[in-house]
Coordinates of C-alpha atoms in Angstrom, one line a residue:
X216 CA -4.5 -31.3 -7.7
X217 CA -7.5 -29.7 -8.7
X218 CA -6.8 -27.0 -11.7
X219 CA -7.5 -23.0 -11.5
X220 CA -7.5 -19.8 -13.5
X221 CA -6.4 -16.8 -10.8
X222 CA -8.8 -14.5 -11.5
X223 CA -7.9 -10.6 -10.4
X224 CA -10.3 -8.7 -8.0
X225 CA -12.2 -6.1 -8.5
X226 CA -12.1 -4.4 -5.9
X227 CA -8.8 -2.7 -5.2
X228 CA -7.9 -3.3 -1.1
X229 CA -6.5 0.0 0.5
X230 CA -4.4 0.9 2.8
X231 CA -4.6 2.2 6.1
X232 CA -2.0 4.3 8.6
X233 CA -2.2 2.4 11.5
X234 CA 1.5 3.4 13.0
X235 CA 0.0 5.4 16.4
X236 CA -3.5 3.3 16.8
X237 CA -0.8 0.2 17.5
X238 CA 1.4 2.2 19.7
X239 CA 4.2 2.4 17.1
X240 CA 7.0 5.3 17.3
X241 CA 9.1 4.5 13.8
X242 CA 11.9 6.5 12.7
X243 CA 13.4 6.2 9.2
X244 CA 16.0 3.8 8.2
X245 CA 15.4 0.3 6.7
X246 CA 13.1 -2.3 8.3
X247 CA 13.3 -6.3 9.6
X248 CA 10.5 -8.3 9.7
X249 CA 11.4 -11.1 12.5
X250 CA 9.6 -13.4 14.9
X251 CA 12.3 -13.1 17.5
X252 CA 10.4 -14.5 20.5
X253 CA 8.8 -17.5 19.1
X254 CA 5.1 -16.7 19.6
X255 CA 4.3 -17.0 15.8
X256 CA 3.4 -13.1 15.8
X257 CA 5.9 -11.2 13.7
X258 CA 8.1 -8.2 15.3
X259 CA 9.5 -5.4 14.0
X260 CA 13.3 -3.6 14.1
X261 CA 12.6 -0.7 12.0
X262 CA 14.6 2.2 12.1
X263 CA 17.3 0.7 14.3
X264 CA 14.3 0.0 17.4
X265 CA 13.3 -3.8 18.1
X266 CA 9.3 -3.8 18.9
X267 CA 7.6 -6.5 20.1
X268 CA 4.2 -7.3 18.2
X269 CA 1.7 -8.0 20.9
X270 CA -0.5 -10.4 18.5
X271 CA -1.5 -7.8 16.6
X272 CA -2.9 -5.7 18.6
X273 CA 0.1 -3.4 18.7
X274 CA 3.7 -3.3 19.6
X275 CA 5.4 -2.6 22.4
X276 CA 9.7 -1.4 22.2
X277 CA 12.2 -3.7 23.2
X278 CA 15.6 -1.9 22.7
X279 CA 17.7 -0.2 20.1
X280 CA 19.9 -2.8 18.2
X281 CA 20.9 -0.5 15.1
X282 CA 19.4 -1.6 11.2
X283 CA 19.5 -5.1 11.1
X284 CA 18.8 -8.5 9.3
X285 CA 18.1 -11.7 11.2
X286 CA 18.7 -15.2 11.2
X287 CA 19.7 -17.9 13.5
X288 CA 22.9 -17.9 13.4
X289 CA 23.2 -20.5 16.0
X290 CA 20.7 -23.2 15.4
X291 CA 19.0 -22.6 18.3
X292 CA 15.9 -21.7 17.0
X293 CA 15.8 -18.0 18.3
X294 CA 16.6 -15.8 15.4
X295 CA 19.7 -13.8 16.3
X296 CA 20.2 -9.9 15.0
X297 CA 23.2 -8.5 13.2
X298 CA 23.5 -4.6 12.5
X299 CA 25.1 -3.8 9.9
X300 CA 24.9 0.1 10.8
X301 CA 26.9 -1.0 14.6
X302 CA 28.6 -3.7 13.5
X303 CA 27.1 -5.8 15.9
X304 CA 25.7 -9.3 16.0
X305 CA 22.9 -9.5 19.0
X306 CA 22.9 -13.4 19.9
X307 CA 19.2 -14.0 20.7
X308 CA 18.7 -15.1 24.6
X309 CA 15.6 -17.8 24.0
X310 CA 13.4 -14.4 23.6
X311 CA 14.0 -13.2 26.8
X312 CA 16.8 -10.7 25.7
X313 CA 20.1 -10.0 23.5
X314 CA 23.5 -10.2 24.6
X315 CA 26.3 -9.2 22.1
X316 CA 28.6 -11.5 20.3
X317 CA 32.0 -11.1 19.9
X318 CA 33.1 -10.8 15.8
X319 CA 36.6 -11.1 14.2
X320 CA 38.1 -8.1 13.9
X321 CA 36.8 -6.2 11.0
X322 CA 37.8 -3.9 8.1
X323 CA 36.7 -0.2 9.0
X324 CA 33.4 0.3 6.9
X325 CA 30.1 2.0 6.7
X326 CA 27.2 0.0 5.4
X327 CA 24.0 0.0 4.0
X328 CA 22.8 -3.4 3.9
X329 CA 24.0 -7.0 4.7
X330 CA 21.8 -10.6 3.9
X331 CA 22.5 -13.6 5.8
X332 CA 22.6 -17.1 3.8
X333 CA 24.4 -20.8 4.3
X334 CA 27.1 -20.2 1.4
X335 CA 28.7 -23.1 2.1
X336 CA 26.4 -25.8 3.0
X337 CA 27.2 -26.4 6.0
X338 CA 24.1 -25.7 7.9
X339 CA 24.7 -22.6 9.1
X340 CA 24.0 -19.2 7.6
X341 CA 26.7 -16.8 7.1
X342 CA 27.0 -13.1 6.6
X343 CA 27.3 -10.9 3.4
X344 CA 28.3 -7.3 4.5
X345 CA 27.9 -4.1 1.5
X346 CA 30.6 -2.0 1.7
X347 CA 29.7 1.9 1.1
X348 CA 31.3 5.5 0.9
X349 CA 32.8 8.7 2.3
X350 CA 32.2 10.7 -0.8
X351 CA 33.9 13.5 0.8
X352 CA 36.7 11.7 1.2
X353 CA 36.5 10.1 -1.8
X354 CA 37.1 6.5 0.1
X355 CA 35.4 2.9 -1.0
X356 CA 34.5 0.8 2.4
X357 CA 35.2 -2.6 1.8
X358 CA 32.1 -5.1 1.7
X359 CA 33.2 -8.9 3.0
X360 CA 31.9 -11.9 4.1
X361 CA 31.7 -13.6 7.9
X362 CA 31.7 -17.2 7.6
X363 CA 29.8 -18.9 10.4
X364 CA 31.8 -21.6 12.5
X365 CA 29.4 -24.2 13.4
X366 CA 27.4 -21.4 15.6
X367 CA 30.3 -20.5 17.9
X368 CA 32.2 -17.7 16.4
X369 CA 32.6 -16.3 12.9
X370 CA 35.3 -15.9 10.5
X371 CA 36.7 -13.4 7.9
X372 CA 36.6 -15.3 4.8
X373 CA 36.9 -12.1 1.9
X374 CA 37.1 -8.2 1.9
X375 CA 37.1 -6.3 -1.3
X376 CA 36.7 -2.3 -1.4
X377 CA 35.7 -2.2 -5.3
X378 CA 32.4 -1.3 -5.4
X379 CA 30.3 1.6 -3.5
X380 CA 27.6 -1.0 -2.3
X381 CA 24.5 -0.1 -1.4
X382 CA 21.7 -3.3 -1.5
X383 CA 22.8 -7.0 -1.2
X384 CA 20.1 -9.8 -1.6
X385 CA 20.3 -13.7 -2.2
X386 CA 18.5 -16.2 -4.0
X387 CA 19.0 -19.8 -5.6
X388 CA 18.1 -18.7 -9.0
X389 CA 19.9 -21.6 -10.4
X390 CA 18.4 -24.0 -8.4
X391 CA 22.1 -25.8 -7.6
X392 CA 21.4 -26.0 -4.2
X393 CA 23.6 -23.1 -3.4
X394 CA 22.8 -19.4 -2.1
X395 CA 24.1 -16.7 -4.9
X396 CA 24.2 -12.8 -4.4
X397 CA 23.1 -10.0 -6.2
X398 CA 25.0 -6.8 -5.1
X399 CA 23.0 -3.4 -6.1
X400 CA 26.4 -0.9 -6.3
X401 CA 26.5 2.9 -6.3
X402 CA 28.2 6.0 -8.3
X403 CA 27.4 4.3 -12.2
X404 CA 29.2 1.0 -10.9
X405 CA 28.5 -2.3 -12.7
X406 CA 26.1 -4.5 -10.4
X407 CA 27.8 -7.8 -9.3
X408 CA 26.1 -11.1 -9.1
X409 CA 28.7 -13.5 -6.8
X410 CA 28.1 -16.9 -8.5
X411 CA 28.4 -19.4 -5.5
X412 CA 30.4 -22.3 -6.2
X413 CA 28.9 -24.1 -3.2
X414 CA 31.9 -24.6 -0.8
X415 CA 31.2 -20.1 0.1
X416 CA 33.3 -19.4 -3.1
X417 CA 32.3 -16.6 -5.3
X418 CA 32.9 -15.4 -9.2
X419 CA 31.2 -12.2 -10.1
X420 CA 29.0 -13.6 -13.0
X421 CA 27.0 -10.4 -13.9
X422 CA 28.1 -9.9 -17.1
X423 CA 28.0 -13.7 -18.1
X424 CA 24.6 -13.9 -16.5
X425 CA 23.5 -10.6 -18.2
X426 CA 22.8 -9.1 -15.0
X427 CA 24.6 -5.9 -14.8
X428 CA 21.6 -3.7 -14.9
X429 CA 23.5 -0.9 -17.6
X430 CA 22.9 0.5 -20.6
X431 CA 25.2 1.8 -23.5
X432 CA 27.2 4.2 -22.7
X433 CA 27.3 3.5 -19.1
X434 CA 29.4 1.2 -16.7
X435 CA 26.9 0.7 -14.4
X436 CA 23.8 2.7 -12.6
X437 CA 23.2 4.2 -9.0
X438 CA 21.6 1.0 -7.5
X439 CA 20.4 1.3 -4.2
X440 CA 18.8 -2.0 -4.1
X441 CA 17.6 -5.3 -5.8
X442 CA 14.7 -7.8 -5.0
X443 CA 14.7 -11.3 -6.2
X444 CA 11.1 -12.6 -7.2
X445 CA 9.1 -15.2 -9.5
X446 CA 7.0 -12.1 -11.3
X447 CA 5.8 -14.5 -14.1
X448 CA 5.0 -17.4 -12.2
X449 CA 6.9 -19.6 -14.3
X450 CA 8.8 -21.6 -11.1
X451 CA 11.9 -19.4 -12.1
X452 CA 13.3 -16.2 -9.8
X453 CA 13.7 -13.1 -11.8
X454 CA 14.9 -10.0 -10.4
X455 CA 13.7 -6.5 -10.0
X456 CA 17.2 -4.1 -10.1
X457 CA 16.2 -0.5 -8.8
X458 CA 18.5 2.1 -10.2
X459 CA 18.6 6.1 -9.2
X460 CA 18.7 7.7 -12.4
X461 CA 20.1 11.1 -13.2
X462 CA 19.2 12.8 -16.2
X463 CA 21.9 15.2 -17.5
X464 CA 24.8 16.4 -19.8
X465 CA 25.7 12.7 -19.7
X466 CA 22.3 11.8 -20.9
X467 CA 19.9 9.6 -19.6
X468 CA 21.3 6.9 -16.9
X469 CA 20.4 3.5 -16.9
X470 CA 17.2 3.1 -15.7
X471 CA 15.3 0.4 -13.2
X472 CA 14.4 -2.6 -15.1
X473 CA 13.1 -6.5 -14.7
X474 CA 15.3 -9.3 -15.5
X475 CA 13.8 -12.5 -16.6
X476 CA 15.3 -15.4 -15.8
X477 CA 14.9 -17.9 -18.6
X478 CA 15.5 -20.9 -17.3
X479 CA 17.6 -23.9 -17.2
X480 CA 17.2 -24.2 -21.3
X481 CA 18.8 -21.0 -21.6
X482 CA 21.6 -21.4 -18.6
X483 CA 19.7 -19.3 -16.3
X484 CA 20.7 -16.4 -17.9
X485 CA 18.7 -12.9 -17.7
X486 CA 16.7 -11.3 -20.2
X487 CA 16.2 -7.9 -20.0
X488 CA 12.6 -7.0 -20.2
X489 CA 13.0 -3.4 -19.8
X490 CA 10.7 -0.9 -17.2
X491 CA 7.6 -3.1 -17.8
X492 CA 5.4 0.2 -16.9
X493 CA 8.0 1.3 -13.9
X494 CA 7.4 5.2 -15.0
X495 CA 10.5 7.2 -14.8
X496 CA 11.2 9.1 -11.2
X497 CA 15.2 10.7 -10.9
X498 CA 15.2 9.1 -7.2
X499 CA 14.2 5.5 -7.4
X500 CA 15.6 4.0 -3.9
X501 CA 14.6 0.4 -2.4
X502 CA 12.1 -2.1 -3.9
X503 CA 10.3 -4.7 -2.1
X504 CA 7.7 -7.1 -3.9
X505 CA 4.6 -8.5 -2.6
X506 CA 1.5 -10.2 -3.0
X507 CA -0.5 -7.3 -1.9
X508 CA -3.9 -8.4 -3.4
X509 CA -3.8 -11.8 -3.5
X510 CA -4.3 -12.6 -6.6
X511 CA -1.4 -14.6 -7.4
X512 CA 1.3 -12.4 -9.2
X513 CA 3.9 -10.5 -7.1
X514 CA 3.6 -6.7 -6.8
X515 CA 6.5 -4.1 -6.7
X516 CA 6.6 -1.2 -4.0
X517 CA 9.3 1.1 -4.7
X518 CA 10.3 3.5 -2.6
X519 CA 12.7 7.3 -3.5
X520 CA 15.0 9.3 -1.7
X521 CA 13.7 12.3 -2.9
X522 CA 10.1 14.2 -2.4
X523 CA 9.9 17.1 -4.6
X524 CA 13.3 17.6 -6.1
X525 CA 14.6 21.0 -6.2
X526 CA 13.7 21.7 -9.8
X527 CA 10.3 21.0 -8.8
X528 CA 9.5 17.0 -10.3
X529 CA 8.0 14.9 -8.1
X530 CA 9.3 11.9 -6.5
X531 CA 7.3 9.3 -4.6
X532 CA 7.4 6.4 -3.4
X533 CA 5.0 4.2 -6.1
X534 CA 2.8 0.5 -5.1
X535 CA 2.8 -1.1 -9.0
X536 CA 0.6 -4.1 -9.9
X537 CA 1.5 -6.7 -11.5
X538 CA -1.0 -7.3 -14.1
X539 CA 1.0 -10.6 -15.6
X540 CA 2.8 -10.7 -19.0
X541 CA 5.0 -8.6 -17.4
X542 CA 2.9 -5.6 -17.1
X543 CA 3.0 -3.6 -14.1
X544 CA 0.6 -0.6 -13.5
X545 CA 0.2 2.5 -10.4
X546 CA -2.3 1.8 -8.0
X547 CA -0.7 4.0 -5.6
X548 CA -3.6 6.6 -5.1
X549 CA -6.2 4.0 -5.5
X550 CA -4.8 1.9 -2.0
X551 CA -4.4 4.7 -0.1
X552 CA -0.6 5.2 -0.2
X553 CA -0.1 8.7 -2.3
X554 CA 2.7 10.8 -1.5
X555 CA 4.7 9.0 0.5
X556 CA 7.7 10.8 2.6
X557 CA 11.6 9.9 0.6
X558 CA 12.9 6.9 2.4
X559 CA 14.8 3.3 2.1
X560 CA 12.5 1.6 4.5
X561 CA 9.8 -1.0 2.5
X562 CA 9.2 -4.5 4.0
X563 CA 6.4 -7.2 4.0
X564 CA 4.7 -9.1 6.6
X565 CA 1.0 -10.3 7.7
X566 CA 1.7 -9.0 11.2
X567 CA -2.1 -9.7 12.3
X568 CA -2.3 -12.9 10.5
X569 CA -5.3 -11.9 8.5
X570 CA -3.9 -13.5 5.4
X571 CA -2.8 -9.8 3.8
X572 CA 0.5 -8.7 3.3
X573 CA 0.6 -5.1 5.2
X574 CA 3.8 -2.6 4.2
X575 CA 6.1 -0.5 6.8
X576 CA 7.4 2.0 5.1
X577 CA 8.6 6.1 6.1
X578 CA 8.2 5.7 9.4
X579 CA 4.8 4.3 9.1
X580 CA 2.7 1.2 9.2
X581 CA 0.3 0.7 6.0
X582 CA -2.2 -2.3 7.7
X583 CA -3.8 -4.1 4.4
X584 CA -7.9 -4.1 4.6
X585 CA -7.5 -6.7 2.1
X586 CA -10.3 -8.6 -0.7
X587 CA -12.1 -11.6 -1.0
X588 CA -8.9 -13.5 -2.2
X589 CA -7.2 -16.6 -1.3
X590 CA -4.0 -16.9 0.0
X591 CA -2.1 -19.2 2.0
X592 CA 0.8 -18.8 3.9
X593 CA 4.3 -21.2 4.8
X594 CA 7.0 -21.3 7.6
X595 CA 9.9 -23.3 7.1
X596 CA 11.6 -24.7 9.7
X597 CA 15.2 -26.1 9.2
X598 CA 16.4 -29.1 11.1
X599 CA 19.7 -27.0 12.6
X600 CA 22.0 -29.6 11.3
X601 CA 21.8 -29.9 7.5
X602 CA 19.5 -27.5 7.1
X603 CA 19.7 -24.2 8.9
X604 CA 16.8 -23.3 11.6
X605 CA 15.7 -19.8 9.9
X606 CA 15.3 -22.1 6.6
X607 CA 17.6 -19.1 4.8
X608 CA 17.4 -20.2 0.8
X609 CA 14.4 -22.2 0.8
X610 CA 12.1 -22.5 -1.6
X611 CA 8.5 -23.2 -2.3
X612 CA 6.3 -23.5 -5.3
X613 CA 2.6 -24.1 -6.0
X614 CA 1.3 -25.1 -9.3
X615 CA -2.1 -23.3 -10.0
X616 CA -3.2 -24.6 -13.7
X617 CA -0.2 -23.2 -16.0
X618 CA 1.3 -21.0 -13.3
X619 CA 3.7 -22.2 -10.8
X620 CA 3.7 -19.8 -7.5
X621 CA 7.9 -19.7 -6.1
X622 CA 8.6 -17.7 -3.0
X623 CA 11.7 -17.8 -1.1
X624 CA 12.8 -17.8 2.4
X625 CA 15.0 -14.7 2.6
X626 CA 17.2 -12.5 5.1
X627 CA 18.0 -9.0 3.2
X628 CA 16.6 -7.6 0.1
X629 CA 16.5 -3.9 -1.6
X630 CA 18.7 -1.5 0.3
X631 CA 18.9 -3.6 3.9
X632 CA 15.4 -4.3 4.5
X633 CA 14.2 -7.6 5.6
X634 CA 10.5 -9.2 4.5
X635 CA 9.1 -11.8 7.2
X636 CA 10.4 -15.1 6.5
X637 CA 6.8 -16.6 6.1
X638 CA 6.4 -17.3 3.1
X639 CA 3.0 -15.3 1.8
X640 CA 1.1 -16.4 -1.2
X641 CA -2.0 -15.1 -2.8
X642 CA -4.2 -18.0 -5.0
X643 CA -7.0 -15.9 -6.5
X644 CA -10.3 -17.5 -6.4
X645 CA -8.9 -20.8 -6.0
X646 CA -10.1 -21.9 -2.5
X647 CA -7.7 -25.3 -2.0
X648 CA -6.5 -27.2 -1.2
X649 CA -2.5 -27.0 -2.9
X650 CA 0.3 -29.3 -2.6
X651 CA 3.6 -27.2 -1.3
X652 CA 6.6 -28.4 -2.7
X653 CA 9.6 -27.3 -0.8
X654 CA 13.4 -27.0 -1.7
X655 CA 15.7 -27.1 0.7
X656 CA 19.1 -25.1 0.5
X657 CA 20.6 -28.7 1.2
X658 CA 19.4 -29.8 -2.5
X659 CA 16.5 -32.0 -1.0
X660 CA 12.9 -31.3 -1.9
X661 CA 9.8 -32.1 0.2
X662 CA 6.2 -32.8 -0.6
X663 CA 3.5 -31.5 1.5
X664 CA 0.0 -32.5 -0.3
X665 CA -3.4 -31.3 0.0
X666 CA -2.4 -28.0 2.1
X667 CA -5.6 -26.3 3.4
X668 CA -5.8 -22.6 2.3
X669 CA -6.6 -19.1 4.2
X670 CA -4.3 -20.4 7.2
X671 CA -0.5 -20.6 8.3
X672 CA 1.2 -23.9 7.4
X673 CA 4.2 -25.0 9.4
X674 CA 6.7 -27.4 7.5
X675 CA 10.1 -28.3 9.1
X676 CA 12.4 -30.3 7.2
X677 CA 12.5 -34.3 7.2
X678 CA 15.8 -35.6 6.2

């Protein structure tokens, strides 16, 4: 493979409210990213409405299915919708429509976010639910897990009413071939991160894993929500845990910070890196990272739930770059996106196929006028028997000179918001082509040489 140096633009790409030109009508609440009719155009379910992306040229509504994440659950290569704020699963008619699926009978909850993933490698994904509150009441909802039986019906494997959960996100970050999950929880509760023993098992290894996302003096933070992400380009996924921090007669709570993972020398454990220029706001919500610029390192937009608090601080949402060496600055005004209205909703997708990322967010929808920059972008396709269809848990990497590029395929990140599940990278300057190297959530790994850049590449998995 020909060798590059990603070199940063210089020339900052802004943003643009396009929400009403494309016909859009978004309410808050978190957003989905999903191609659920097979045309290759991304749609939207944001704000618990399902709209149909009419090849970028706008959107048109579909129905109301409630906040969701999506994945085939079936293997029928229609991505299917489950809402965590109903309770629902939506089985996916072949695009044409949804008809609801009968679930197990569940433990009375409220939720706030749910991921799908295959946690127990049978090739086909199953659900993680967050459990929330009734802080009135003072009651813990219990968060559990649906395990998927063979596409036909679902079971209740484990409930648990701990933790006040609020985000729930998954990732391979021990490369073991099985689907772990990082569980952002509320009221200065310890974070959990469910180490998967891959037969859908699970041992909470935050503290082993140094993962917790506390400080001294504290048990835990207010997470709302987590994102996994490679933000060093070193092959390995790191995360990004948000935290609402209150500053008071307590002192100062934990605050968000990056966790590094360091690798298979050091176990995969985390090493706290500390706010890496993530300026202090009281409100921090829901994080979502991104490529915005294309030049190679993942950027962090992180939304809050407040505006302008009541003693009068500010409190916006806030687009940081990611500079590399894990140095991460505010462009926010500079793209066009300053003071943003308090809300969870912050998800990724190139919904006009342009080759940059654009951001829904408060009820609106930032289109991306983009730079010169590279960028190519995957969709992984599972075979529906070992492998599921949505490609849940995959990974792929690209090795630029030094840097190696990782991006995963993933259903449910920050606080119940869903990214599209093409995978987008920016290259820089470097103009192609790359060789993809794929890792399947069934431990295989797949070659695809000489890639051609500035387009959409399909892969689907050869066993």
């Amino acid at each position: 493979m020909i060798l590059a140096i990603m070199v940063m633009a210089h020339v900052a790409p802004t943003f643009l409210d396009q929400t009403a030109a494309l016909g859009l009508k978004l309410s808050e609440g978190p957003a989905c990213w999903i191609d659920y009719d097979n045309d290759g155009w991304p749609d939207l379910c944001a704000g618990g409405t399902l709209w149909h992306n009419d090849e970028g040229k706008g959107f048109t509504r579909v129905f109301d299915p409630g906040l969701c994440v999506a994945a085939d659950f079936d293997n029928d290569s229609y991505p299917d919708l489950f809402s965590y704020s109903q309770m629902k699963l939506w089985h996916n008619d072949h695009g044409k429509g949804f008809t609801e699926v009968k679930l197990p009978p569940l433990p009375p909850t409220v939720s706030c976010g749910a991921c799908w993933g295959d946690f127990n490698g049978d090739g086909y994904v199953d659900l993680y639910v967050g459990g929330f509150e009734d802080w009135d009441k003072d009651i813990t909802y219990p968060s559990f897990i649906l395990m998927n039986q063979g596409g036909k019906s679902f079971r209740l494997a484990w409930s648990d009413a701990s933790f006040r959960t609020r985000g729930v996100t998954a990732c391979d970050f021990r490369r073991s071939g099985s689907l772990d999950v990082y569980v952002s929880n509320y009221r200065l509760q310890p974070n959990e991160l469910w180490i998967n023993d891959g037969r859908g098992d699970f041992k909470d290894g935050a503290l082993a894993y140094n993962a917790a996302a506390t400080s001294p003096g504290f048990d835990g933070g207010h997470s709302i929500g987590a994102c996994w992400g490679d933000f060093d380009n070193d092959g390995e996924f790191d995360l990004f845990a948000g935290n609402f921090a209150h500053r008071d007669d307590r002192g100062d709570q934990p605050k968000s910070r990056f966790l590094r993972n360091m690798g298979p020398r050091h176990g995969f454990r985390f090493e706290d890196m500390g706010t890496c220029g993530v300026f202090y706001q009281e409100s921090y919500a829901s994080p979502a990272a991104g490529d915005f610029d294309n030049d190679g390192c993942l950027d962090l937009f992180f939304t809050t739930v407040y505006g302008i608090a009541s003693f009068g601080r500010p409190n916006f949402p806030v687009l940081f770059k990611n500079c590399g060496n894990w140095v991460f600055t505010d462009v926010t005004a500079a793209t066009g996106l300053s003071r943003l209205e308090p809300t969870s909703q912050a998800a990724w997708a190139d919904f006009n196929h342009d080759g940059q990322l654009d951001l829904v967010t408060g009820g609106r929808l930032f289109v991306n006028h983009g730079n010169a920059n590279h960028w190519i972008e995957v969709r992984l396709t599972g075979d529906g028997k070992t492998v599921n269809r949505s490609a849940i848990g995959a990974q792929a990497r690209i090795r630029l000179g030094s840097k190696i590029l990782s991006r995963q395929v993933e259903a449910g990140t920050g606080q119940g918001n869903q990214n599209d599940l093409t995978l987008h990278f920016g290259l820089g300057t470097f103009s192609g082509p790359v060789d993809l190297e794929v890792f399947w959530p069934n431990g295989k790994s797949q070659i695809v040489p000489h890639a051609r850049t500035n387009r959409i590449v399909d892969v689907a998995f050869r066993g």
